[in-house]
Coordinates of C-alpha atoms in Angstrom, one line a residue:
Chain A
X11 CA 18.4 1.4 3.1
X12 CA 15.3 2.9 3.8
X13 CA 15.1 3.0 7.7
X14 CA 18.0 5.2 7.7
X15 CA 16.7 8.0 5.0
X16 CA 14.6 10.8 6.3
X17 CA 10.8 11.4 5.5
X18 CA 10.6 7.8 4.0
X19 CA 7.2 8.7 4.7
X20 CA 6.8 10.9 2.6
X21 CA 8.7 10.1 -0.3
X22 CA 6.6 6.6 0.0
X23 CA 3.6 9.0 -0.5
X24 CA 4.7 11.2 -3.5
X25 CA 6.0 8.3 -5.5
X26 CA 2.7 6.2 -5.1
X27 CA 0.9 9.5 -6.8
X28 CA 3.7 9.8 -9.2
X29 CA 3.0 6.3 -10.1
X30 CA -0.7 6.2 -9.7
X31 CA -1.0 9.2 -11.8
X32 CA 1.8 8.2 -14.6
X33 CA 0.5 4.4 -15.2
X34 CA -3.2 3.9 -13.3
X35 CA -3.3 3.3 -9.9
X36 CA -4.7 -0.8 -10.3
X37 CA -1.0 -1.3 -12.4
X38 CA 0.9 0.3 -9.6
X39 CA 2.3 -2.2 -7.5
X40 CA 3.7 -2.0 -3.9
X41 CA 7.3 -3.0 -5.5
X42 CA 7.1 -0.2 -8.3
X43 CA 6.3 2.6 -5.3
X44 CA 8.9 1.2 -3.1
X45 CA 11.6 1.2 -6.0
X46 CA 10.7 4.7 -7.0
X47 CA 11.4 6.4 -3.2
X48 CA 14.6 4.4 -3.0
X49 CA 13.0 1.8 -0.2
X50 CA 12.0 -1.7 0.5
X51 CA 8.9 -2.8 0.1
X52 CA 9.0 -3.3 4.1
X53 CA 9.5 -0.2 4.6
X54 CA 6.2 0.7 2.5
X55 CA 4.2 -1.7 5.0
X56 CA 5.9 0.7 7.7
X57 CA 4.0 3.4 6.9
X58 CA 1.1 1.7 5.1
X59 CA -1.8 -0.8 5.1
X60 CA -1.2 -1.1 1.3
X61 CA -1.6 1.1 -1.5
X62 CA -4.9 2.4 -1.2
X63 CA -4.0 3.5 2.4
X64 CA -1.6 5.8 0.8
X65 CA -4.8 7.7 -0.8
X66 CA -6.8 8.0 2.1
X67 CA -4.1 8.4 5.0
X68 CA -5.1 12.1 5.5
X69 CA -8.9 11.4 6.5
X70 CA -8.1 11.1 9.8
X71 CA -6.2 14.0 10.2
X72 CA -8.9 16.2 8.3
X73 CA -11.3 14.3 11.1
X74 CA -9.5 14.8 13.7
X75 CA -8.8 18.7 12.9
X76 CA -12.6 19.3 11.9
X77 CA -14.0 17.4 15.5
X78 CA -11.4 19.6 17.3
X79 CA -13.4 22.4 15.0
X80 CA -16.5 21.9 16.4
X81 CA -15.3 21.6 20.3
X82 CA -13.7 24.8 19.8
X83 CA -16.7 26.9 18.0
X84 CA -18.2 29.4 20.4
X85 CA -20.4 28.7 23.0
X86 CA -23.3 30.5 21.6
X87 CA -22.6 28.9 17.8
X88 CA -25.6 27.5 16.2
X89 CA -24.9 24.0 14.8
X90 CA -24.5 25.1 10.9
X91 CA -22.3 27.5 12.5
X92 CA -20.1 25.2 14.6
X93 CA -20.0 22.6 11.8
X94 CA -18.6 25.0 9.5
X95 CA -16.0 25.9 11.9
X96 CA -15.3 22.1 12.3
X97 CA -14.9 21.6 8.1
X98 CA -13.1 24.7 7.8
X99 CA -10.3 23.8 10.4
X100 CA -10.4 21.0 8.9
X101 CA -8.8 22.0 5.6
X102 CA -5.4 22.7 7.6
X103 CA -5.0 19.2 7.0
X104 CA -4.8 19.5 3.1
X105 CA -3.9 23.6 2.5
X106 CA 0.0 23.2 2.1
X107 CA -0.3 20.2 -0.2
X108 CA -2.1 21.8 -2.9
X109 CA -0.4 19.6 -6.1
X110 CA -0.6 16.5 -3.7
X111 CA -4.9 17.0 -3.8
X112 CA -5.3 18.2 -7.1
X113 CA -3.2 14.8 -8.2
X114 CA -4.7 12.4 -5.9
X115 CA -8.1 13.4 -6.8
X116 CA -7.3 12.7 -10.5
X117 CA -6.4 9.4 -9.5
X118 CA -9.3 8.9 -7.4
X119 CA -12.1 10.0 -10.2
X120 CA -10.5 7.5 -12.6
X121 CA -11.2 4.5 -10.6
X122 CA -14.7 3.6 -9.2
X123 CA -13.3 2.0 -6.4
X124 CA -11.4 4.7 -5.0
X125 CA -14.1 7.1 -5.5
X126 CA -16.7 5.0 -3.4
X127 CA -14.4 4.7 -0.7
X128 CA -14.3 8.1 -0.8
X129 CA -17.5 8.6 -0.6
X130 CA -17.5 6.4 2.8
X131 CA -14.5 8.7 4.5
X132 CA -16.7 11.7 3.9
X133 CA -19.9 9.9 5.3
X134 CA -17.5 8.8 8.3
X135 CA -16.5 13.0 8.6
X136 CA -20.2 13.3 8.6
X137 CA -20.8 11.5 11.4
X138 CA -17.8 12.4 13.4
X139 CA -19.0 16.1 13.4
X140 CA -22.4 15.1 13.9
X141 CA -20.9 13.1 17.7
X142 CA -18.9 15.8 17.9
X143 CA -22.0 18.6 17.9
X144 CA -23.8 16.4 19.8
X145 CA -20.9 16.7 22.5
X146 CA -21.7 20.1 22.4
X147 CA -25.4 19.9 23.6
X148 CA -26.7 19.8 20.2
X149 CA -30.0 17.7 19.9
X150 CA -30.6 15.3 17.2
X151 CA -31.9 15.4 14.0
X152 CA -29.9 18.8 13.9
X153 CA -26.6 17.1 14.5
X154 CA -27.2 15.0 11.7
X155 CA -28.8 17.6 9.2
X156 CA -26.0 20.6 10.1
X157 CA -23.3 17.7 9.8
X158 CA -23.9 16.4 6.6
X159 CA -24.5 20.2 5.3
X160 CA -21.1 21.3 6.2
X161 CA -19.9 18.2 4.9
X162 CA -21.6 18.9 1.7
X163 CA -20.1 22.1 1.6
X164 CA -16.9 20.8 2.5
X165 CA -17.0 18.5 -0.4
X166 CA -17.8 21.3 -2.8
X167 CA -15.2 23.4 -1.5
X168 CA -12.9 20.9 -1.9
X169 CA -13.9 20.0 -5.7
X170 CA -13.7 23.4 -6.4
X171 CA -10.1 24.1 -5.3
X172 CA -8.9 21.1 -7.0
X173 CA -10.4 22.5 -9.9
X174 CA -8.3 25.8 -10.1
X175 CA -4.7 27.1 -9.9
X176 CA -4.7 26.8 -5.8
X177 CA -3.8 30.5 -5.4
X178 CA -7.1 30.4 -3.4
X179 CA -7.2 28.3 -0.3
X180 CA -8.7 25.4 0.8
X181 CA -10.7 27.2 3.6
X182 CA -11.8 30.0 1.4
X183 CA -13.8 27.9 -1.4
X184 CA -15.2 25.4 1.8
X185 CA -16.4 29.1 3.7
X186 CA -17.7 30.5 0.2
X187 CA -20.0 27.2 -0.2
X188 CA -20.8 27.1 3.4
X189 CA -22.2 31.0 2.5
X190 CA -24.2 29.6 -0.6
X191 CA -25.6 26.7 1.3
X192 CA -27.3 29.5 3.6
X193 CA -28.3 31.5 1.2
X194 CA -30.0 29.0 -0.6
X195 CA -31.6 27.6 2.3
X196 CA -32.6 31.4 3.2
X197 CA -34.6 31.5 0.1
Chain B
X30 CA -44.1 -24.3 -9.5
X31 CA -42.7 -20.9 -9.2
X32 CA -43.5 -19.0 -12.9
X33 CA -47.4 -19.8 -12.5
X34 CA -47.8 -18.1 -8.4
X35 CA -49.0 -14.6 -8.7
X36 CA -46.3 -12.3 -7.2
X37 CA -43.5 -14.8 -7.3
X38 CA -41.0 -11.3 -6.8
X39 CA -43.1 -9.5 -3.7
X40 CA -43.2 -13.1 -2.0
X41 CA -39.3 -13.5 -2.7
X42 CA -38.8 -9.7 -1.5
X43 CA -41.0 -10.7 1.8
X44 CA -39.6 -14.8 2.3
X45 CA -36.0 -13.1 2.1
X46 CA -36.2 -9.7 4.4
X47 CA -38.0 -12.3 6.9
X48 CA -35.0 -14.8 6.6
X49 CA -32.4 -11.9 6.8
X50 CA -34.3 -10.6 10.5
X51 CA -34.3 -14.0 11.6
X52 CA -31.3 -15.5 11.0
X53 CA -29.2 -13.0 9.5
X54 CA -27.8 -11.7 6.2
X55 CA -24.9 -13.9 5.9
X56 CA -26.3 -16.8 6.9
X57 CA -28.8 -16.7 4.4
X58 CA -28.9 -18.1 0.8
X59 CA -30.9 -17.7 -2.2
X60 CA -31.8 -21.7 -1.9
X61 CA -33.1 -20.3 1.6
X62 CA -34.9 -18.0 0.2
X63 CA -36.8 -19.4 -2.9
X64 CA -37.5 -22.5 -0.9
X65 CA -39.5 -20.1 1.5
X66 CA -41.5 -18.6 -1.2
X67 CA -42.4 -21.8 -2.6
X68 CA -40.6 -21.2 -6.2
X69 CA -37.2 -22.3 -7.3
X70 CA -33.8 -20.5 -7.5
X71 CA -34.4 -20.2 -11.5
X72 CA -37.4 -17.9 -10.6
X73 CA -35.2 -16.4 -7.9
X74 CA -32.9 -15.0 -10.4
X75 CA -35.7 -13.9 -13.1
X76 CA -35.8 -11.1 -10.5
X77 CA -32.5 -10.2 -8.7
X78 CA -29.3 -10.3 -9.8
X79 CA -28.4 -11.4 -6.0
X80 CA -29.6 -11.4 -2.2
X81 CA -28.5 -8.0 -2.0
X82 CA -30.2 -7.1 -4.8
X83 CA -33.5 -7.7 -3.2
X84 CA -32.5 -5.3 -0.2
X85 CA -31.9 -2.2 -2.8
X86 CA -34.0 -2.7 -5.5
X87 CA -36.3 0.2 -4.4
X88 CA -33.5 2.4 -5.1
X89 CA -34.4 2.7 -8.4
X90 CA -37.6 3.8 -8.1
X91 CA -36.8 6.1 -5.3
X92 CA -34.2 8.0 -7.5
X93 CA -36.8 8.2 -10.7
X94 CA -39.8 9.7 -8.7
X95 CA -37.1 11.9 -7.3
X96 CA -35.9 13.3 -10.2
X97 CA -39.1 13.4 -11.5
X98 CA -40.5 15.2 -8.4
X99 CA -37.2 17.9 -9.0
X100 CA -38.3 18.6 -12.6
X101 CA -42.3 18.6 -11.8
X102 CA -41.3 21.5 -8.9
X103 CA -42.6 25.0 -10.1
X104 CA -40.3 27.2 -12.3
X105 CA -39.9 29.7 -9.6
X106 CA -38.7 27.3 -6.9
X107 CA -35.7 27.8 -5.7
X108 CA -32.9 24.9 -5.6
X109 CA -33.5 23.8 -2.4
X110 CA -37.2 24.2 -2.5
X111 CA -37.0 22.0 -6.0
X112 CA -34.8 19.1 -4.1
X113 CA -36.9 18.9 -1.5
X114 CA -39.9 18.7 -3.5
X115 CA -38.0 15.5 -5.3
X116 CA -37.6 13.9 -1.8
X117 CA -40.5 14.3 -0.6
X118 CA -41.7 12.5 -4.1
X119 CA -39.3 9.8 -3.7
X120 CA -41.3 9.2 -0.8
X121 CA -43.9 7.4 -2.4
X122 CA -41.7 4.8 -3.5
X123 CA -41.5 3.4 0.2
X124 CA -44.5 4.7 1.6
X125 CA -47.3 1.8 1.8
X126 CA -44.0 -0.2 2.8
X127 CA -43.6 0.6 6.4
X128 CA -43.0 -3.1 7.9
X129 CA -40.4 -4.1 4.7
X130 CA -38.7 -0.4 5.1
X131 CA -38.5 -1.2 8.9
X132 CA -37.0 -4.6 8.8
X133 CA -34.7 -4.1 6.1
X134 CA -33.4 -0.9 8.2
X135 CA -32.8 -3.5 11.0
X136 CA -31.4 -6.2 8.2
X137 CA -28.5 -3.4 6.9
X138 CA -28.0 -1.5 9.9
X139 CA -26.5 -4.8 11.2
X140 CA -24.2 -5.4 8.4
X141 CA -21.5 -3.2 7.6
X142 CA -21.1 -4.2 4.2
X143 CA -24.9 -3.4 3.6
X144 CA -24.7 -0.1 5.0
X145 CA -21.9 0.9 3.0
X146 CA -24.2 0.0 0.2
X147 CA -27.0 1.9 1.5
X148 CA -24.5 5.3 1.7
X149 CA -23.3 4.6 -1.9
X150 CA -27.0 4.5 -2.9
X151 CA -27.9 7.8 -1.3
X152 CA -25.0 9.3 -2.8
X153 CA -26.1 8.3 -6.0
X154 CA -29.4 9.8 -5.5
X155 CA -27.6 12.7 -4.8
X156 CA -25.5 13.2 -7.6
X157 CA -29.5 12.3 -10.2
X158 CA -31.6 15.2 -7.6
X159 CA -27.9 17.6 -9.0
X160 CA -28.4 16.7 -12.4
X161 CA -32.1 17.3 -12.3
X162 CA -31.9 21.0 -11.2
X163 CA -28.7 21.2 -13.2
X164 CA -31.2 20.8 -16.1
X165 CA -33.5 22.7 -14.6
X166 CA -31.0 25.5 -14.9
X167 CA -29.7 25.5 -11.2
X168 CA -25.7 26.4 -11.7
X169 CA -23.4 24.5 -9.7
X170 CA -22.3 24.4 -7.1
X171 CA -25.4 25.1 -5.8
X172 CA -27.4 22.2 -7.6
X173 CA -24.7 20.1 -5.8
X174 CA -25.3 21.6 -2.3
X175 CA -29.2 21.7 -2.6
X176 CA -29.0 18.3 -3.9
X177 CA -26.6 16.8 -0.8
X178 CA -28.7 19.0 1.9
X179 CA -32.4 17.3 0.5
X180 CA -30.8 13.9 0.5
X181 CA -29.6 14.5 3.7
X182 CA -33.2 15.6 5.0
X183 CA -34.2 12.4 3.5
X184 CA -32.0 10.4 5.0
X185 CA -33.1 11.7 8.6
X186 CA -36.7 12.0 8.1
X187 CA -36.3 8.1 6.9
X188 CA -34.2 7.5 9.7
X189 CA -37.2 8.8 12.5
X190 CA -39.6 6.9 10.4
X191 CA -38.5 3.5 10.7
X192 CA -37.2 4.7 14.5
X193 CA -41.8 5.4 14.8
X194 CA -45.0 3.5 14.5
X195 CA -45.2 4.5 10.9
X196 CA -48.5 5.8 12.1
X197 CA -46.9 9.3 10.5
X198 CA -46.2 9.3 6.6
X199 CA -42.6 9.4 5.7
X200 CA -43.2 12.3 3.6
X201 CA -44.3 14.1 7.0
X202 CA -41.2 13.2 8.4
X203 CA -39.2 14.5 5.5
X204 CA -40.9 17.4 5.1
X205 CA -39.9 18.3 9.0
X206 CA -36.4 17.3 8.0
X207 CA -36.5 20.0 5.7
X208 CA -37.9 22.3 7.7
X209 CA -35.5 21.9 10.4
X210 CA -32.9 22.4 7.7
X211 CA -33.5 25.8 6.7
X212 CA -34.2 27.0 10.5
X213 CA -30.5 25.7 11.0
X214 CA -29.3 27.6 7.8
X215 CA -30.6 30.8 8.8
X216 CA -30.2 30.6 12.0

């Protein structure tokens, strides 16, 4: 079996955070996630590095989206601006998989581990968007400073929408901290 | 020999950042390092738990005068004003160390390992310069964003310090961070 079911993929993925979630990620083995989606453990290693990849396979489509962000801001975008586009678009890579998120970052907060590498995957978004700005004409220290704001933001958004019911999206808590981050550097 | 020398801890600081520049990180070991600054390992570990211990012990003292500088900012400052004012404060936990900050940044910029240490540290300052204006009465999630934005001023204005001739503080260099910051943010 496995190779011949559909979206083993993502069944891989759901069961891990079933599992993750149900009995602590450190018990969770590679054989109790494959069992659960009906797979061999090959199959897993198809897809995956090994378990923890499972938690962080998204951060390099949220990457990806948010340096796409930034090439695509407007010309005349400052670099706070353009930044913010970048995190914003970047939150298409996480808005349809609300329960998935709000899960995963449960299992991440109970583990130190997972939470500082974490921690690294937003420091390596910070310094995509940063190159990416920087593609765009912007000099540093601004790349770095407007980079690692939006990223803040980002983060903030992020904790925020994890927090709730997910009736609000992703892109709407990132763009309201974005706002306060202005307005408290404006005062 | 070893627990009578004056300084037995700054010579052990200085005998192993030297050894680290010269021959590496990896390649050097505690037996290395006490046997350059004339004490044994015993005395070596009175001070550090380890040889990487020695490269982030500062940390410490950074995040204390930081907090302390947030809570020391005047009642009417605003968050970002208050976070900055701790980061500049932290300041004076490296700033008569110019040569050891600029090595070191050599030492850990060559070394993955170490530099994830180094963004795990920042992000720890982070989340103290939060709680600080958190109990200064700064809501979240703006303690969290003023707090991330400061660190991140910090970690540029350190950045073109150990980049210069350290002829300019690192406080200066913070403080233009900062600076720089809010001109993005309202731009």
């Amino acid at each position: 079996m496995g190779r011949w079911e559909p979206d083993a993929q993502g069944r891989l993925a759901r069961a891990a955070l079933e599992l993750y979630a149900e009995q602590g990620y450190e018990q969770t083995t590679v054989q109790d996630i494959a069992e659960r989606a009906g797979v061999t453990e090959r199959t897993f290693f198809r897809y995956f590095a090994d378990k923890r990849e499972v938690l962080f396979d998204g951060a390099h489509t949220l990457e990806r989206l948010a340096v796409a962000g930034v090439a695509a801001a407007p010309p005349g975008a400052g670099p706070l601006e353009a930044a913010g586009a970048g995190v914003v678009r970047g939150c298409d890579a996480l808005a349809d998989r609300f329960q998935h998120a709000r899960t995963r970052a449960g299992v991440v907060a109970a583990n130190p581990g997972l939470q500082e590498r974490e921690l690294l995957k937003m420091a390596a978004l910070g310094r995509a968007v940063a190159a990416a700005l920087r593609d765009r004409g912007t000099p540093e220290p601004a790349a770095a400073l407007a980079a690692e704001a939006a990223v803040a933001a980002f983060r903030v958004g992020f904790e925020a929408w994890v927090a709730g019911d997910g009736r609000r999206g992703l892109d709407d808590h990132v763009r309201a901290a974005l706002a306060e981050l202005r307005a408290l550097a404006g005062g």
